[in-house]
Amino acid sequence: MSDGYMVEPDISFVRKLQSLGGESIKKCFQCATCSVICPLSPDERPFPRKEMVWAQWGLRDKLRGDVDIWLCHQCTDCSSYCPRGAKPGDVLAAIRNYTFIRNAFPRFLGEALSQPRFLPVLFAIPLVLFLLLLAVTGHWNIPPGEVVFSKFFPIKFVDSIFITLTVLVAIAFGMGVSRFLTELHEYALREKLTGRENIVPSEFVSCLISMIPEILKHSRFKECGVSKDRYLAHILVLFGFLGLFIVTGVVFLGLYLLGVETPYHLLNPIKIFANVAAISLFVGIILVLINRLAAKNNGTSNPSYHDWLLIAVILGLVTTGILSELTRLAQIAALAYPTYLVHLVFVFFLIGYLPYSKLAHLVYRTLALAYARYIERETKQA
Ligand code: SF4
Ligand code: SF4
């Protein structure tokens, strides 16, 4: 620990955390039960009690760059045993939400994604963009004949939009995670968790690569006691997204390198793989929803706006994707084309706002876990 610290409570920070899902923060009376119960907390400088104390006092600077908040996988074991109902699992999640909002580039998008009043605007942006695309390409009317989505939205226009979007998102995300890594390292130096002045890129990358099997296996989720069901839900969502990502890449290369047009036949292996991935995502996100509702009902967690928004967007994305395919196969043009339009809006929402939504956790957590390994901040299980 550092030698001394000037306590400067920040009430606005406490309120911010409460608005991001940490409503129960003030109930903590610092008994440390949570740190004892947590299956992932290290013996040395355990969490989450110290984070609860800092958060209660509004000690923004103590929490800025604290890698431990990312070691937590929100299993809610601690919240189940907390004698005061302070829900430390939710408070740590709120601190994580605050972290990616603060590191967001541009910052206003981070704030916009955390406030329901901006939701209509955030959805209107892609909707207007795609309606403009329809107007510019002369596709206001439902195309006659067989339902083929590229007749409605010329595929090269759609790809241009999503390639541009992906590049912009990658730049914005890069800025955000660069700030984040700087914060993690500054914190580790301040708290004497590392003696290295700078992060050595080659060593950090090797820690990052070593994390991949653990992330794919979701091994830390298996440590959860109360919320064991989360493991299956998260792994289905993860593999659903990975599968669809692979399919998108293959279809893209097939189109631009080999000239293979979509749609693929239902029995094409790529199509079969895509449908399995979509079903995995659909089942996974339904299970996530069920788990969240159960946690809310039994009082172990009160999911934040970020949680609900991500669930709603993934559900919207996968449902409209499946319905687009089914209505296309049934040749119901009046339903297929509008559903596909809504599906594109959800795809844009998910990709375009990735650095500012709860899905950003995937990247932030991966980097934080790699950094924890880099400074040898190991858990009990490691
Ligand atoms: S969050 Fe609950 S279990 Fe943890 S220190 Fe506070 S009162 Fe105790
Ligand atoms: S939610 Fe789970 S992982 Fe996170 S601090 Fe509580 S017990 Fe530990």
Coordinates of C-alpha atoms and ligand atoms in Angstrom, one line a residue:
M1 CA 0.0 0.0 0.0
S2 CA 1.1 3.6 -0.5
D3 CA 2.7 5.4 2.5
G4 CA 0.0 8.0 2.9
Y5 CA -3.2 9.3 1.3
M6 CA -5.1 12.5 1.5
V7 CA -8.8 11.6 1.7
E8 CA -10.9 13.8 -0.6
P9 CA -14.4 12.4 -0.6
D10 CA -16.3 13.1 -3.8
I11 CA -20.1 12.9 -3.3
S12 CA -20.8 13.4 -7.0
F13 CA -18.7 10.3 -7.8
V14 CA -20.8 8.3 -5.2
R15 CA -24.0 9.5 -6.9
K16 CA -22.5 8.6 -10.3
L17 CA -21.8 5.0 -9.1
Q18 CA -25.3 4.8 -7.7
S19 CA -26.8 5.8 -11.0
L20 CA -24.7 3.2 -12.8
G21 CA -26.0 0.3 -10.7
G22 CA -24.4 0.7 -7.3
E23 CA -27.5 2.0 -5.5
S24 CA -26.8 -0.1 -2.4
I25 CA -23.3 1.3 -1.9
K26 CA -24.1 3.2 1.3
K27 CA -25.3 0.1 3.2
C28 CA -21.8 -1.4 3.6
F29 CA -20.5 -1.5 7.2
Q30 CA -17.1 -2.9 6.2
C31 CA -17.4 -6.3 7.8
A32 CA -15.2 -7.9 5.1
T33 CA -17.5 -11.0 4.7
C34 CA -17.5 -10.3 0.9
S35 CA -13.7 -10.5 0.6
V36 CA -13.7 -13.8 2.5
I37 CA -16.5 -15.3 0.4
C38 CA -15.2 -14.2 -3.0
P39 CA -13.9 -17.3 -4.8
L40 CA -11.6 -15.1 -7.0
S41 CA -10.1 -12.7 -4.5
P42 CA -6.4 -13.1 -3.8
D43 CA -5.1 -13.5 -0.3
E44 CA -2.9 -10.4 -0.7
R45 CA -4.9 -7.1 -0.7
P46 CA -8.2 -9.0 -1.2
F47 CA -11.3 -7.4 -2.9
P48 CA -14.1 -6.3 -2.8
R49 CA -14.2 -4.8 0.7
K50 CA -11.5 -2.3 0.0
E51 CA -13.3 -1.1 -3.2
M52 CA -16.5 -0.9 -1.2
V53 CA -14.8 1.4 1.3
W54 CA -13.3 3.6 -1.4
A55 CA -16.5 3.8 -3.4
Q56 CA -18.5 4.7 -0.2
W57 CA -16.1 7.5 0.4
G58 CA -16.2 8.6 -3.2
L59 CA -12.4 8.1 -3.5
R60 CA -12.3 8.3 -7.3
D61 CA -8.5 8.4 -7.4
K62 CA -8.2 5.2 -5.3
L63 CA -10.4 3.3 -7.7
R64 CA -8.9 4.8 -10.9
G65 CA -6.9 2.0 -12.5
D66 CA -7.6 -0.6 -9.8
V67 CA -7.1 -3.8 -11.7
D68 CA -9.0 -5.8 -9.0
I69 CA -12.4 -4.5 -10.1
W70 CA -11.8 -6.5 -13.4
L71 CA -10.8 -9.7 -11.6
C72 CA -14.4 -9.8 -10.3
H73 CA -16.7 -11.8 -12.6
Q74 CA -20.0 -10.6 -10.9
C75 CA -20.9 -14.0 -9.7
T76 CA -22.8 -12.4 -6.8
D77 CA -21.5 -14.9 -4.2
C78 CA -20.5 -11.9 -2.1
S79 CA -23.8 -10.2 -2.5
S80 CA -25.6 -13.3 -1.3
Y81 CA -23.7 -13.4 1.9
C82 CA -23.4 -9.7 2.6
P83 CA -25.2 -9.1 5.9
R84 CA -26.2 -5.6 4.9
G85 CA -27.5 -6.2 1.4
A86 CA -24.9 -3.8 0.0
K87 CA -24.6 -5.9 -3.2
P88 CA -20.8 -5.5 -3.6
G89 CA -21.0 -7.4 -6.9
D90 CA -23.2 -4.7 -8.3
V91 CA -21.0 -1.9 -6.9
L92 CA -18.0 -3.4 -8.6
A93 CA -20.0 -3.7 -11.8
A94 CA -20.9 0.0 -11.5
I95 CA -17.2 0.9 -11.1
R96 CA -16.5 -1.0 -14.2
N97 CA -19.3 0.8 -16.0
Y98 CA -17.8 4.1 -14.8
T99 CA -14.4 3.1 -16.1
F100 CA -15.4 2.5 -19.7
I101 CA -17.6 5.7 -19.7
R102 CA -14.7 7.7 -18.4
N103 CA -12.2 6.2 -20.9
A104 CA -14.7 6.5 -23.8
F105 CA -13.5 8.4 -26.9
P106 CA -15.4 10.6 -27.6
R107 CA -16.6 11.0 -24.0
F108 CA -20.1 12.2 -24.8
L109 CA -20.9 8.9 -26.5
G110 CA -20.0 7.1 -23.3
E111 CA -22.4 9.3 -21.4
A112 CA -25.1 8.9 -24.0
L113 CA -25.0 5.1 -23.8
S114 CA -25.5 5.3 -20.1
Q115 CA -28.6 7.4 -20.1
P116 CA -32.0 6.2 -21.3
R117 CA -33.1 9.6 -22.6
F118 CA -30.5 9.4 -25.4
L119 CA -31.7 6.0 -26.6
P120 CA -34.1 7.2 -29.3
V121 CA -31.3 9.4 -30.8
L122 CA -28.8 6.5 -30.7
F123 CA -31.3 4.3 -32.6
A124 CA -32.4 7.1 -35.0
I125 CA -28.8 7.6 -36.2
P126 CA -28.5 4.2 -38.0
L127 CA -32.1 4.2 -39.0
V128 CA -31.8 7.6 -40.8
L129 CA -28.5 6.5 -42.4
F130 CA -30.1 3.3 -43.8
L131 CA -33.2 5.2 -45.0
L132 CA -31.0 7.7 -46.7
L133 CA -29.1 4.8 -48.3
L134 CA -32.4 3.4 -49.6
A135 CA -33.4 6.8 -51.0
V136 CA -30.0 7.4 -52.7
T137 CA -30.0 3.9 -54.3
G138 CA -33.7 4.2 -55.4
H139 CA -35.0 1.4 -53.2
W140 CA -37.9 2.9 -51.4
N141 CA -40.3 0.3 -52.7
I142 CA -40.3 -3.4 -51.9
P143 CA -38.5 -5.1 -54.8
P144 CA -40.7 -7.4 -56.9
G145 CA -39.8 -11.1 -57.4
E146 CA -37.8 -13.4 -55.3
V147 CA -36.7 -12.0 -51.9
V148 CA -33.0 -11.3 -52.0
F149 CA -31.8 -8.7 -49.5
S150 CA -29.1 -7.3 -51.9
K151 CA -31.9 -6.2 -54.2
F152 CA -33.1 -3.9 -51.4
F153 CA -29.7 -2.9 -49.9
P154 CA -26.9 -3.2 -52.5
I155 CA -24.4 -5.2 -50.6
K156 CA -21.4 -3.1 -51.5
F157 CA -23.1 0.0 -50.0
V158 CA -23.9 -1.9 -46.8
D159 CA -20.3 -3.2 -46.6
S160 CA -18.9 0.3 -47.2
I161 CA -21.0 1.6 -44.2
F162 CA -19.9 -1.2 -41.9
I163 CA -16.2 -1.2 -43.0
T164 CA -16.1 2.6 -42.3
L165 CA -17.9 2.1 -39.0
T166 CA -15.5 -0.7 -37.9
V167 CA -12.5 1.4 -38.7
L168 CA -13.8 4.4 -36.7
V169 CA -14.8 2.1 -33.8
A170 CA -11.4 0.5 -33.8
I171 CA -9.7 4.0 -33.6
A172 CA -12.1 5.1 -30.8
F173 CA -11.7 1.9 -28.9
G174 CA -7.9 2.1 -29.3
M175 CA -7.9 5.5 -27.7
G176 CA -10.0 4.3 -24.9
V177 CA -8.1 1.2 -24.0
S178 CA -4.8 3.0 -24.3
R179 CA -6.0 5.4 -21.6
F180 CA -7.2 2.4 -19.6
L181 CA -3.8 0.6 -19.7
T182 CA -2.1 3.8 -18.7
E183 CA -4.4 4.1 -15.7
L184 CA -3.8 0.5 -14.7
H185 CA -0.1 1.0 -14.8
E186 CA -0.1 4.3 -13.0
Y187 CA -2.2 2.7 -10.2
A188 CA 0.1 -0.3 -10.0
L189 CA 3.1 2.0 -9.7
R190 CA 1.4 4.2 -7.1
E191 CA 0.4 1.2 -5.0
K192 CA 3.8 -0.5 -5.5
L193 CA 2.3 -3.5 -7.2
T194 CA 5.0 -3.4 -9.8
G195 CA 8.5 -1.9 -10.0
R196 CA 8.6 -1.5 -13.7
E197 CA 8.4 2.0 -14.9
N198 CA 6.8 1.1 -18.3
I199 CA 4.8 -1.8 -19.7
V200 CA 7.1 -4.0 -21.8
P201 CA 4.9 -4.6 -25.0
S202 CA 6.3 -8.0 -25.9
E203 CA 5.8 -9.3 -22.3
F204 CA 2.3 -7.8 -22.1
V205 CA 1.3 -9.3 -25.4
S206 CA 2.5 -12.7 -24.3
C207 CA 0.3 -12.4 -21.2
L208 CA -2.6 -11.4 -23.4
I209 CA -2.1 -14.5 -25.6
S210 CA -1.8 -16.7 -22.5
M211 CA -5.3 -15.4 -21.5
I212 CA -7.1 -16.6 -24.6
P213 CA -7.6 -20.3 -23.6
E214 CA -8.9 -19.1 -20.2
I215 CA -11.4 -16.7 -21.8
L216 CA -12.6 -19.3 -24.3
K217 CA -13.1 -21.8 -21.5
H218 CA -14.6 -19.2 -19.2
S219 CA -12.8 -21.0 -16.4
R220 CA -13.3 -18.2 -13.9
F221 CA -17.0 -18.4 -14.3
K222 CA -16.9 -22.0 -13.1
E223 CA -15.7 -20.7 -9.7
C224 CA -19.1 -19.0 -9.1
G225 CA -21.1 -20.6 -6.3
V226 CA -24.6 -18.9 -6.3
S227 CA -24.8 -18.1 -10.0
K228 CA -23.3 -21.2 -11.6
D229 CA -25.9 -21.0 -14.4
R230 CA -24.1 -17.9 -15.8
Y231 CA -21.4 -20.1 -17.1
L232 CA -23.6 -21.8 -19.8
A233 CA -25.3 -18.6 -20.7
H234 CA -22.1 -16.6 -21.2
I235 CA -20.3 -19.4 -23.1
L236 CA -23.3 -19.7 -25.5
V237 CA -23.3 -16.0 -26.2
L238 CA -19.5 -15.9 -26.6
F239 CA -19.5 -18.8 -29.1
G240 CA -22.5 -17.4 -30.9
F241 CA -20.7 -14.1 -31.5
L242 CA -17.5 -15.8 -32.5
G243 CA -19.3 -18.1 -34.9
L244 CA -21.1 -15.1 -36.6
F245 CA -17.9 -13.2 -36.7
I246 CA -16.1 -16.0 -38.5
V247 CA -19.1 -16.4 -40.9
T248 CA -19.1 -12.7 -41.7
G249 CA -15.3 -12.9 -42.5
V250 CA -15.7 -16.0 -44.7
V251 CA -18.7 -14.5 -46.6
F252 CA -16.8 -11.2 -47.1
L253 CA -13.8 -12.9 -48.5
G254 CA -15.9 -15.2 -50.6
L255 CA -17.7 -12.2 -52.2
Y256 CA -14.7 -10.0 -52.8
L257 CA -12.0 -12.6 -53.6
L258 CA -14.1 -15.3 -55.3
G259 CA -17.2 -13.5 -56.3
V260 CA -19.5 -15.9 -54.4
E261 CA -22.9 -14.1 -54.0
T262 CA -25.3 -14.4 -51.0
P263 CA -27.7 -15.9 -49.9
Y264 CA -26.0 -19.3 -49.5
H265 CA -28.0 -22.5 -49.8
L266 CA -29.5 -23.8 -46.5
L267 CA -27.3 -26.9 -46.7
N268 CA -24.1 -25.0 -47.4
P269 CA -21.7 -25.7 -44.5
I270 CA -21.2 -22.0 -44.0
K271 CA -24.9 -21.4 -43.8
I272 CA -25.3 -24.4 -41.3
F273 CA -22.5 -23.0 -39.2
A274 CA -24.1 -19.5 -39.3
N275 CA -27.5 -20.9 -38.2
V276 CA -25.9 -22.9 -35.3
A277 CA -24.1 -19.7 -34.2
A278 CA -27.3 -17.7 -34.3
I279 CA -29.2 -20.3 -32.3
S280 CA -26.3 -20.4 -29.7
L281 CA -26.5 -16.6 -29.4
F282 CA -30.3 -16.7 -29.1
V283 CA -30.4 -19.4 -26.4
G284 CA -27.5 -17.8 -24.6
I285 CA -29.0 -14.4 -24.4
I286 CA -32.4 -15.8 -23.3
L287 CA -30.5 -17.7 -20.5
V288 CA -28.7 -14.4 -19.6
L289 CA -32.1 -12.7 -19.4
I290 CA -33.5 -15.5 -17.2
N291 CA -30.5 -15.4 -14.9
R292 CA -30.7 -11.6 -14.5
L293 CA -34.4 -11.7 -13.7
A294 CA -33.8 -14.5 -11.2
A295 CA -30.9 -12.5 -9.5
K296 CA -33.2 -9.4 -9.4
N297 CA -36.0 -11.4 -7.9
N298 CA -33.9 -13.1 -5.2
G299 CA -32.3 -9.8 -4.3
T300 CA -28.6 -10.8 -5.0
S301 CA -28.3 -8.3 -7.9
N302 CA -30.1 -5.3 -9.4
P303 CA -29.0 -5.2 -13.0
S304 CA -28.1 -1.8 -14.3
Y305 CA -29.3 0.1 -17.3
H306 CA -26.2 -1.0 -19.2
D307 CA -27.0 -4.7 -18.5
W308 CA -30.6 -4.4 -19.7
L309 CA -29.6 -2.4 -22.8
L310 CA -27.0 -4.9 -23.9
I311 CA -29.5 -7.8 -23.4
A312 CA -32.2 -5.9 -25.3
V313 CA -29.8 -5.1 -28.2
I314 CA -28.5 -8.6 -28.6
L315 CA -32.0 -10.0 -28.4
G316 CA -33.1 -7.5 -31.0
L317 CA -30.2 -8.4 -33.2
V318 CA -30.5 -12.1 -33.1
T319 CA -34.3 -12.1 -33.3
T320 CA -34.5 -9.8 -36.3
G321 CA -31.7 -11.9 -37.9
I322 CA -33.6 -15.1 -37.5
L323 CA -36.9 -13.5 -38.6
S324 CA -35.2 -12.0 -41.7
E325 CA -34.0 -15.4 -42.7
L326 CA -37.3 -17.2 -42.0
T327 CA -39.4 -14.5 -43.8
R328 CA -37.0 -14.6 -46.7
L329 CA -37.3 -18.4 -47.0
A330 CA -41.1 -18.1 -46.8
Q331 CA -40.8 -15.4 -49.5
I332 CA -42.9 -12.9 -47.5
A333 CA -41.4 -9.8 -49.0
A334 CA -43.5 -7.3 -47.1
L335 CA -42.1 -8.6 -43.8
A336 CA -38.6 -9.8 -44.9
Y337 CA -37.3 -6.4 -46.2
P338 CA -38.5 -4.2 -43.3
T339 CA -37.2 -6.9 -40.8
Y340 CA -33.9 -6.9 -42.5
L341 CA -33.8 -3.0 -42.2
V342 CA -34.4 -3.3 -38.5
H343 CA -31.8 -6.0 -38.2
L344 CA -29.2 -3.7 -39.9
V345 CA -30.1 -1.0 -37.4
F346 CA -29.3 -3.4 -34.5
V347 CA -26.0 -4.5 -36.1
F348 CA -25.0 -0.9 -36.5
F349 CA -26.0 -0.2 -32.8
L350 CA -23.9 -3.2 -31.6
I351 CA -20.8 -2.4 -33.6
G352 CA -21.0 1.4 -33.7
Y353 CA -21.5 1.8 -30.0
L354 CA -19.3 -1.1 -28.9
P355 CA -16.7 0.9 -27.0
Y356 CA -19.5 2.6 -25.0
S357 CA -21.8 -0.4 -24.2
K358 CA -21.5 -3.2 -21.7
L359 CA -20.0 -5.3 -24.4
A360 CA -16.8 -3.2 -24.1
H361 CA -16.2 -5.2 -20.9
L362 CA -15.0 -8.0 -23.2
V363 CA -12.1 -6.0 -24.3
Y364 CA -11.5 -4.1 -21.0
R365 CA -11.6 -7.2 -18.9
T366 CA -9.3 -9.2 -21.3
L367 CA -6.7 -6.4 -21.1
A368 CA -7.1 -6.1 -17.3
L369 CA -6.7 -9.8 -16.8
A370 CA -3.6 -9.8 -19.0
Y371 CA -2.3 -6.8 -17.1
A372 CA -3.0 -8.6 -13.7
R373 CA -1.0 -11.5 -15.0
Y374 CA 1.8 -9.2 -16.2
I375 CA 2.2 -7.7 -12.7
E376 CA 1.7 -11.2 -11.2
R377 CA -1.5 -10.1 -9.4
E378 CA -2.7 -13.7 -9.2
T379 CA -5.9 -15.1 -7.8
K380 CA -6.2 -18.0 -5.3
Q381 CA -6.9 -20.3 -8.3
A382 CA -4.1 -19.2 -10.6
Ligands
SF4_1 S1 -20.2 -5.1 1.2 FE1 -21.3 -6.3 2.7 S2 -20.0 -8.1 3.2 FE2 -18.7 -6.5 2.2 S3 -17.8 -5.3 3.7 FE3 -19.7 -4.3 3.2 S4 -21.2 -5.0 4.6 FE4 -19.5 -6.5 4.7
SF4_2 S1 -19.3 -10.8 -7.4 FE1 -18.2 -12.7 -7.2 S2 -16.2 -12.4 -8.1 FE2 -17.1 -10.4 -7.8 S3 -16.3 -9.7 -5.8 FE3 -18.3 -10.7 -5.4 S4 -17.8 -12.9 -5.0 FE4 -16.0 -11.9 -6.0

